[in-house]
Amino acid sequence: MSTLDPFVVEVIRHGLSAAAEEMSLVMTRSARSPLLREAGDLSSAIMDAAGGLVGQGRDIPIHLGAMCYTVPELLKVYPAATMREGDAIVYNVGALGGNHLNDVKVARPVFVDGRLVAFALSLAHWPDVGGTWPGSYLANAVDTFQEAIRIPPLLIANTDGVNRPVLDFILANVRDPVSCEGDLLAQLAATSAAERRIREMCAQHGTDTCIAAMARLHDLSEAEMRAAIADLPDGTYEGDDFLDDGGPDGAPSRIHVRIEIRGDEATFDLSGSADRVATFCNTTPFIARSAVVYAARILSGRDMQQNAGALRPLTIITRPGSILEPGWKAAVAAGNHETSMRVVDAVFRAMENVIPERLSAGGPATSGLLAFAEPLPDESWRMLYEVHGGGEGARHDRDGAPATRVHLANTSNTPAEVIEANYAIRVERQSIRRGAGGKGRHAGGDGIVRSYRVLAPSMWLTTCVERTKIPPYGLQGGEAGAPYVITLERDGVVSALPGKANLLLEAGDLVTIEGCGGGGFGAPPPSS
């Protein structure tokens, strides 16, 4: 390792990141679903031959953190010795370093001169993967079998092309097979693009040098993470955050973390979190770890390279039977982007009085999901999966930004023009929710308002939104922001909708979502 030219290592590091970025560009330009083309609900990564993350796109943190575990878990059941050049493997099961079932992964082993040197991994949120409810989000699902089709690792392509029987099997179990096929083919194209770039790097620098550089990158990130932890004061810190509901009789569900800093290592013990809940708000332990890894990077105060080496100083504990490790048959659809956010906020609350200058107050730490599904005359479906932001929490030195996303989310809302051109929906309002931000020495950002008019005879709606009951918190004496509000106007009557529900809409219905405001930072100045 010591003989490696550090400049070459840096060139290879950027080359791996560029290969992952190219994968994401291929996806956004090739995918069929607006959720991927416009909102960007996808992520791309490069792994070494053992599955350790070495390069990633500027995509969605909750995906990328879980992808650290995806290929190592895959290799336990699909050995590398059985893989061949040109293979591509599709899967979505949570036990393989996964998250919710809508996030379908394609892993492509990359061979150079017959030697396995890396993996290209594409993750894309499909608009529907079967299950009880269109869009594969069932709020009262009792298990994962009600949510979606479970895809074990299957060979979807090889040097002969796409494995049509496997593809046909998958498409027979989804409601929008045209979009899903287009999205899957885009994933195959994306991983092929990364394969070419990795081979080019090996040809330019030598395969042995590229492999050694990947190992070196792990070591460098480990050293940087250890140095960052060592800068924090030793001690034990505890924090809580709560899901709006999911507990007995609809009570809030607790997420608890106990952080122990000792020298250059940190332990995050999440075992005090609530037991498994009877909703789709459970999540996989890999998503819980992903949330902690993200939070640890924020606590570090450093813009370090995210790879497998940065995980080495971190011990992350979840409890079997809890909401963060409920077993592989539990419903987990909302846990991907709702429960995971509560983990981040619990970590931040634990460290509020230790490093407040590195933290933001509470913000739109939710997907803000409204999913519309339109049944068509030919018995197919048209799906719109729409996510919404809100006001950013304030920081010690500035107000929060309005109409944005924070933490583990990094998606965009679909433009109104795209929605109206592709769906029987009219976007009647898009505006800032003035005054939603919490007061403080620095104020929280304002939320958004968006209204959707149903033009089809009927539509199936899913809401999956947190911060409707428990608003975004303030820090250091700042006030909470306004919570999310979802309403349905039908025949002139306006009624509130739950944050997590499934319901049928009629022609003329108007659904409005008002994004939360961010929490304030510091006590508000005395009123004059």
XYZ file of C-alpha atoms in Angstrom:
528
model
C 0.000 0.000 0.000
C 2.798 2.434 0.867
C 4.169 2.254 -2.681
C 0.934 3.514 -4.197
C 1.237 6.960 -5.741
C -1.270 9.104 -3.762
C -2.040 11.108 -6.883
C -3.016 7.940 -8.729
C -5.215 6.921 -5.795
C -6.956 10.279 -5.992
C -7.427 9.968 -9.756
C -8.966 6.517 -9.294
C -11.191 7.806 -6.490
C -12.607 10.473 -8.771
C -12.893 7.966 -11.603
C -15.011 5.660 -9.468
C -17.252 8.543 -8.399
C -17.567 9.670 -12.011
C -18.570 6.145 -13.066
C -21.318 6.153 -10.432
C -22.444 9.627 -11.537
C -22.625 8.410 -15.138
C -24.845 5.547 -14.022
C -27.315 8.007 -12.508
C -27.278 10.153 -15.653
C -28.004 7.108 -17.801
C -30.906 6.269 -15.506
C -32.488 9.729 -15.581
C -32.182 9.885 -19.373
C -33.379 6.330 -20.040
C -35.911 5.408 -17.345
C -39.601 5.268 -18.111
C -41.101 6.432 -14.794
C -41.352 10.175 -14.058
C -40.328 9.291 -10.515
C -36.904 8.368 -11.885
C -36.666 10.760 -14.839
C -37.893 13.859 -13.026
C -37.804 13.262 -9.257
C -34.592 11.204 -9.297
C -35.631 8.497 -6.810
C -32.592 6.376 -7.663
C -29.006 5.813 -6.585
C -25.821 4.397 -8.082
C -22.716 2.927 -6.506
C -19.478 1.114 -7.253
C -18.273 -1.663 -4.961
C -14.984 -3.534 -4.786
C -14.860 -7.286 -5.390
C -15.863 -7.991 -1.767
C -18.835 -5.616 -1.966
C -17.270 -2.703 -0.092
C -18.563 0.685 -1.272
C -15.850 2.674 -3.079
C -17.756 5.159 -5.244
C -21.224 6.686 -5.279
C -23.325 9.170 -7.185
C -24.721 12.359 -5.659
C -27.956 10.576 -5.034
C -30.104 9.663 -2.021
C -28.275 9.143 1.291
C -30.699 6.540 2.665
C -30.145 4.410 -0.443
C -26.396 4.809 -0.448
C -25.995 3.929 3.199
C -27.969 0.707 2.760
C -26.000 -0.077 -0.406
C -22.902 -0.390 1.783
C -24.377 -3.712 2.922
C -26.173 -4.873 -0.222
C -23.473 -6.678 -2.179
C -21.784 -8.304 0.861
C -25.171 -9.784 1.809
C -25.813 -10.820 -1.801
C -22.509 -12.676 -1.937
C -23.572 -14.812 1.035
C -26.344 -16.400 -1.048
C -25.062 -15.844 -4.605
C -21.340 -16.672 -4.466
C -18.929 -14.768 -6.651
C -17.608 -18.103 -8.000
C -20.946 -18.636 -9.775
C -20.901 -15.243 -11.499
C -19.732 -14.755 -15.057
C -18.801 -11.817 -17.261
C -21.939 -10.175 -18.619
C -24.162 -11.310 -15.750
C -26.603 -8.950 -14.071
C -28.614 -9.883 -10.979
C -31.932 -8.335 -9.943
C -33.408 -8.455 -6.431
C -35.325 -6.457 -3.836
C -35.621 -8.626 -0.701
C -34.799 -6.793 2.506
C -32.629 -9.534 3.958
C -29.947 -8.816 1.361
C -28.857 -5.448 2.677
C -32.141 -4.025 1.561
C -34.804 -1.493 2.325
C -38.407 -1.484 1.109
C -39.500 -3.658 -1.790
C -40.104 -0.803 -4.256
C -36.342 -0.258 -4.329
C -35.237 -2.773 -6.950
C -31.511 -3.363 -7.317
C -29.453 -4.552 -10.266
C -25.933 -5.714 -9.450
C -23.427 -6.303 -12.249
C -20.109 -8.014 -11.476
C -17.250 -6.397 -13.410
C -14.557 -8.722 -14.711
C -11.206 -7.747 -16.203
C -9.283 -10.533 -17.926
C -11.463 -13.063 -16.148
C -10.843 -11.536 -12.725
C -13.663 -10.079 -10.615
C -12.586 -6.557 -9.674
C -15.770 -4.654 -8.796
C -19.561 -4.430 -8.854
C -21.775 -1.791 -10.435
C -24.991 -1.395 -8.437
C -28.115 0.444 -9.536
C -31.074 1.051 -7.219
C -34.359 2.425 -8.564
C -37.717 2.963 -6.891
C -40.254 1.271 -9.164
C -43.740 2.846 -9.280
C -45.394 -0.462 -8.408
C -44.116 -3.899 -7.418
C -47.439 -5.616 -6.891
C -49.070 -6.275 -3.553
C -52.472 -5.342 -2.180
C -52.610 -1.629 -2.997
C -51.547 0.146 -6.213
C -48.116 1.645 -5.695
C -47.222 -1.082 -3.156
C -47.826 1.022 -0.040
C -50.468 -0.477 2.251
C -50.725 1.541 5.457
C -52.263 -1.261 7.534
C -50.237 -4.118 6.066
C -49.617 -6.826 8.632
C -46.687 -8.343 6.754
C -44.463 -7.792 3.765
C -46.368 -10.257 1.587
C -49.233 -7.770 1.433
C -46.883 -5.042 0.252
C -45.268 -6.311 -2.918
C -43.645 -9.109 -4.853
C -40.439 -10.310 -3.197
C -37.669 -10.826 -5.749
C -34.799 -13.070 -4.619
C -31.497 -12.770 -6.514
C -32.279 -13.750 -10.102
C -30.083 -13.664 -13.196
C -31.804 -11.013 -15.272
C -29.169 -10.775 -18.027
C -25.975 -12.375 -19.308
C -23.876 -12.261 -22.464
C -26.867 -13.616 -24.440
C -28.996 -10.623 -23.408
C -32.001 -10.169 -21.144
C -33.335 -13.295 -19.437
C -36.856 -13.005 -20.819
C -38.561 -15.649 -18.639
C -37.328 -13.933 -15.468
C -38.370 -10.522 -16.782
C -41.798 -11.829 -17.788
C -42.281 -13.348 -14.336
C -41.541 -10.017 -12.657
C -43.694 -7.991 -15.053
C -46.626 -10.369 -14.548
C -46.706 -9.291 -10.894
C -46.684 -5.496 -11.278
C -49.503 -3.146 -12.289
C -47.514 -0.953 -14.672
C -45.338 -3.423 -16.586
C -44.463 -0.966 -19.349
C -42.876 1.501 -16.922
C -41.199 -1.222 -14.876
C -39.664 -2.855 -17.934
C -38.337 0.497 -19.118
C -36.895 1.229 -15.690
C -35.227 -2.182 -15.458
C -33.668 -1.859 -18.912
C -32.360 1.558 -17.868
C -30.749 -0.046 -14.821
C -29.068 -2.629 -17.033
C -27.789 0.126 -19.313
C -26.522 2.124 -16.333
C -24.540 -0.774 -14.883
C -23.092 -1.516 -18.334
C -21.863 2.070 -18.561
C -20.098 1.751 -15.207
C -18.589 -1.557 -16.292
C -16.978 0.167 -19.287
C -15.523 2.944 -17.132
C -14.036 0.523 -14.598
C -12.412 -1.490 -17.361
C -10.988 1.703 -18.845
C -9.440 2.609 -15.480
C -7.910 -0.846 -15.168
C -6.489 -0.561 -18.680
C -5.018 2.864 -17.914
C -3.582 2.270 -14.444
C -3.334 -1.508 -14.243
C -5.800 -3.873 -12.599
C -3.582 -4.513 -9.571
C -3.172 -0.771 -9.010
C -6.934 -0.175 -9.199
C -7.643 -2.956 -6.719
C -4.949 -1.673 -4.351
C -6.291 1.877 -4.678
C -9.768 0.714 -3.639
C -8.304 -0.878 -0.512
C -6.350 2.310 0.159
C -9.514 4.409 -0.104
C -11.114 2.323 2.648
C -8.101 2.891 4.879
C -8.079 6.649 4.257
C -11.776 7.012 5.106
C -11.352 4.917 8.221
C -8.521 7.155 9.395
C -10.556 10.274 8.714
C -13.602 8.956 10.567
C -11.461 7.922 13.536
C -9.893 11.371 13.684
C -13.338 12.982 13.563
C -14.651 10.814 16.409
C -11.530 11.493 18.466
C -12.316 15.217 18.235
C -15.639 14.660 20.032
C -15.669 14.596 23.828
C -15.772 11.128 25.339
C -19.064 10.369 27.015
C -22.502 8.823 26.745
C -25.325 10.762 25.134
C -28.983 9.816 24.678
C -31.690 11.132 22.395
C -35.275 10.399 21.364
C -37.526 11.130 18.474
C -41.022 9.839 17.730
C -43.040 8.669 14.770
C -46.475 10.273 14.687
C -48.190 6.947 15.328
C -47.777 3.177 15.038
C -47.823 2.471 18.762
C -50.710 0.956 20.779
C -53.993 2.755 20.053
C -52.212 4.986 17.544
C -49.744 6.386 20.068
C -46.378 7.746 18.875
C -43.581 5.207 18.345
C -40.321 5.952 20.110
C -36.907 5.867 18.462
C -34.152 5.964 21.071
C -30.384 6.104 20.661
C -27.611 5.817 23.220
C -24.299 7.078 21.833
C -21.032 6.172 23.493
C -17.888 7.987 22.349
C -14.630 6.386 23.471
C -11.438 7.597 21.855
C -11.684 7.099 18.107
C -14.674 4.742 18.135
C -18.402 5.307 18.564
C -21.259 2.978 19.480
C -24.837 3.779 18.529
C -27.232 1.601 20.521
C -30.785 1.735 19.131
C -32.103 -1.206 21.151
C -34.263 1.059 23.316
C -36.533 1.866 20.360
C -40.157 0.717 20.206
C -41.171 -2.850 19.520
C -42.273 -3.895 16.043
C -45.444 -2.009 15.092
C -48.576 -3.178 13.295
C -48.111 -0.796 10.363
C -45.706 -0.314 7.469
C -43.427 1.899 9.615
C -41.006 -0.866 10.585
C -37.681 -0.775 8.828
C -34.758 -3.075 8.153
C -31.597 -2.984 10.281
C -29.697 -1.980 7.159
C -31.764 1.185 6.844
C -31.247 1.904 10.546
C -27.493 1.569 10.004
C -27.687 3.776 6.925
C -29.352 6.516 8.972
C -26.667 6.279 11.657
C -23.855 6.385 9.080
C -25.338 9.551 7.577
C -25.714 11.142 11.015
C -22.146 10.202 11.937
C -20.849 12.013 8.887
C -22.759 15.143 9.915
C -21.432 14.889 13.471
C -17.890 14.577 12.097
C -18.064 18.025 10.526
C -16.005 16.731 7.597
C -16.804 16.225 3.933
C -15.206 12.796 3.885
C -15.378 10.174 1.160
C -18.194 7.761 1.992
C -17.049 4.170 1.640
C -16.842 0.935 3.589
C -13.767 2.089 5.528
C -15.709 4.893 7.203
C -17.944 2.270 8.830
C -15.115 0.483 10.651
C -14.984 2.757 13.734
C -18.791 2.588 14.147
C -20.714 -0.047 16.094
C -24.454 0.050 15.430
C -26.810 -2.029 17.571
C -30.447 -2.839 16.850
C -32.721 -5.177 18.778
C -34.487 -8.177 17.183
C -38.225 -7.676 17.433
C -37.971 -3.896 17.500
C -39.261 -1.420 14.941
C -35.691 -1.245 13.569
C -35.203 -5.021 13.324
C -38.703 -6.462 13.012
C -37.851 -9.628 11.076
C -37.920 -10.202 7.335
C -41.687 -10.736 7.121
C -42.678 -7.399 8.640
C -44.224 -4.589 6.595
C -41.514 -1.976 5.989
C -42.592 0.284 3.098
C -42.703 3.524 5.099
C -39.661 2.676 7.200
C -37.370 3.402 4.293
C -37.926 7.156 4.369
C -39.956 7.834 7.519
C -38.573 5.704 10.371
C -35.027 6.205 9.120
C -35.432 9.966 9.468
C -36.462 9.540 13.084
C -33.168 7.749 13.700
C -31.262 10.748 12.340
C -33.263 13.177 14.471
C -32.761 11.043 17.588
C -28.993 11.142 17.016
C -29.078 14.902 16.563
C -31.157 15.386 19.712
C -28.588 13.325 21.620
C -25.793 15.638 20.498
C -27.711 18.939 20.737
C -25.701 20.273 23.667
C -22.366 18.866 22.492
C -21.998 20.200 18.941
C -25.024 22.460 18.300
C -23.052 24.411 15.696
C -23.047 21.359 13.409
C -26.764 20.627 13.628
C -29.962 21.953 12.100
C -33.266 22.146 13.933
C -36.015 19.767 12.831
C -37.169 20.007 9.235
C -39.137 18.084 6.581
C -37.588 14.770 7.575
C -40.203 12.760 5.663
C -40.901 11.794 2.080
C -44.108 13.826 2.120
C -45.511 11.132 -0.167
C -48.736 11.306 -2.135
C -49.067 8.382 -4.549
C -51.861 8.490 -7.148
C -52.863 5.375 -9.087
C -55.265 5.651 -12.020
C -57.003 2.500 -13.301
C -57.211 2.527 -17.098
C -59.861 0.973 -19.369
C -57.477 -1.769 -20.529
C -57.031 -2.854 -16.869
C -53.517 -1.438 -16.673
C -52.559 1.365 -14.307
C -50.879 4.730 -14.471
C -48.867 5.623 -11.346
C -47.726 8.982 -9.976
C -45.477 8.788 -6.925
C -45.015 12.366 -5.759
C -42.781 13.530 -2.899
C -42.825 16.911 -1.172
C -40.439 18.990 0.871
C -40.897 21.638 3.513
C -38.971 24.204 5.514
C -35.397 23.468 6.580
C -34.580 23.770 10.252
C -32.581 26.832 11.256
C -28.899 26.624 12.196
C -26.775 28.513 14.704
C -25.776 31.073 12.083
C -28.687 31.357 9.652
C -32.391 30.895 8.988
C -33.641 27.683 7.435
C -34.277 27.568 3.695
C -37.884 27.286 2.463
C -39.277 24.549 0.222
C -36.456 22.048 0.380
C -35.538 18.542 1.524
C -33.144 17.500 4.253
C -31.060 14.632 5.541
C -31.732 11.289 3.869
C -33.938 12.649 1.083
C -32.523 14.108 -2.124
C -35.374 14.010 -4.618
C -37.295 16.644 -6.547
C -40.995 17.161 -7.058
C -42.267 16.364 -10.535
C -42.917 19.515 -12.612
C -46.588 20.401 -12.965
C -46.261 20.293 -16.754
C -45.030 16.682 -16.651
C -47.847 15.638 -14.318
C -50.541 17.257 -16.426
C -49.127 15.818 -19.660
C -49.000 12.256 -18.336
C -51.801 11.917 -15.783
C -55.470 12.840 -15.395
C -54.488 15.384 -12.751
C -54.359 19.173 -12.769
C -51.936 20.928 -10.434
C -54.009 23.875 -9.263
C -51.660 25.429 -6.760
C -47.921 25.557 -6.091
C -46.769 28.076 -3.500
C -44.792 28.781 -0.349
C -46.575 28.202 2.964
C -45.803 31.553 4.548
C -45.300 31.669 8.304
C -44.823 27.905 8.726
C -41.272 28.187 10.066
C -40.670 28.157 13.819
C -39.481 31.335 15.503
C -36.041 31.646 17.034
C -32.858 33.659 17.002
C -32.815 32.205 13.531
C -36.187 31.185 12.062
C -37.070 27.899 10.434
C -37.803 27.822 6.725
C -41.322 27.913 5.305
C -43.034 24.891 3.776
C -44.762 24.375 0.443
C -48.372 24.099 -0.700
C -49.439 21.952 -3.640
C -52.953 21.026 -4.793
C -53.944 18.193 -7.145
C -57.342 18.084 -8.891
C -58.499 14.601 -9.961
C -59.772 14.571 -13.563
C -60.178 10.798 -13.971
C -63.387 8.970 -12.939
C -61.475 7.480 -9.998
C -58.005 7.308 -8.472
C -56.416 5.388 -5.605
C -54.469 7.581 -3.195
C -51.754 6.717 -0.694
C -50.500 9.198 1.885
C -47.228 8.493 3.680
C -46.213 11.600 5.606
C -44.601 12.150 9.002
C -44.597 15.367 11.044
C -48.390 15.666 10.829
C -48.832 15.293 14.609
C -45.372 15.867 16.074
C -43.969 19.029 14.430
C -40.329 19.657 13.535
C -38.488 20.553 16.733
C -36.548 23.694 17.539
C -32.997 23.614 18.906
C -31.445 25.590 21.760
C -34.739 27.240 22.684
C -36.087 27.715 19.158
C -39.778 27.092 18.511
C -41.204 24.149 16.567
C -42.307 24.580 12.973
C -45.858 24.024 11.752
C -46.716 20.362 11.056
C -47.702 18.885 7.690
C -51.381 19.154 6.752
C -53.168 17.071 4.092
C -56.758 17.835 3.106
C -59.376 16.500 0.712
C -62.005 18.821 -0.756
C -65.024 16.994 -2.170
C -68.219 18.761 -3.235
C -67.137 21.889 -1.389
C -66.484 20.100 1.908
C -62.890 20.082 3.199
C -61.750 17.250 5.463
C -58.374 16.384 6.956
C -56.572 13.255 5.753
C -54.342 11.075 7.908
C -50.618 11.145 7.359
C -50.640 7.438 6.476
C -53.704 6.107 4.677
C -55.125 4.490 1.553
C -58.367 5.821 0.043
C -60.326 6.099 -3.186
C -60.709 9.452 -4.912
C -63.466 10.624 -7.250
C -63.503 12.932 -10.232
C -63.315 16.537 -9.065
C -61.621 15.794 -5.736
C -58.925 18.274 -4.716
C -56.044 16.960 -2.592
C -53.829 19.599 -0.971
C -50.608 19.045 0.928
C -49.036 21.754 3.071
C -45.411 21.025 3.890
C -44.129 21.532 7.418
C -42.059 24.490 8.499
C -38.581 24.087 9.944
C -37.826 24.514 13.630
C -36.142 27.658 14.898
C -32.654 27.826 16.429
C -32.065 29.731 19.661
C -34.599 31.513 21.806
C -36.664 34.087 19.881
C -35.755 37.711 20.598
C -38.121 39.497 23.005
C -41.133 40.902 21.199
C -41.063 44.658 20.930
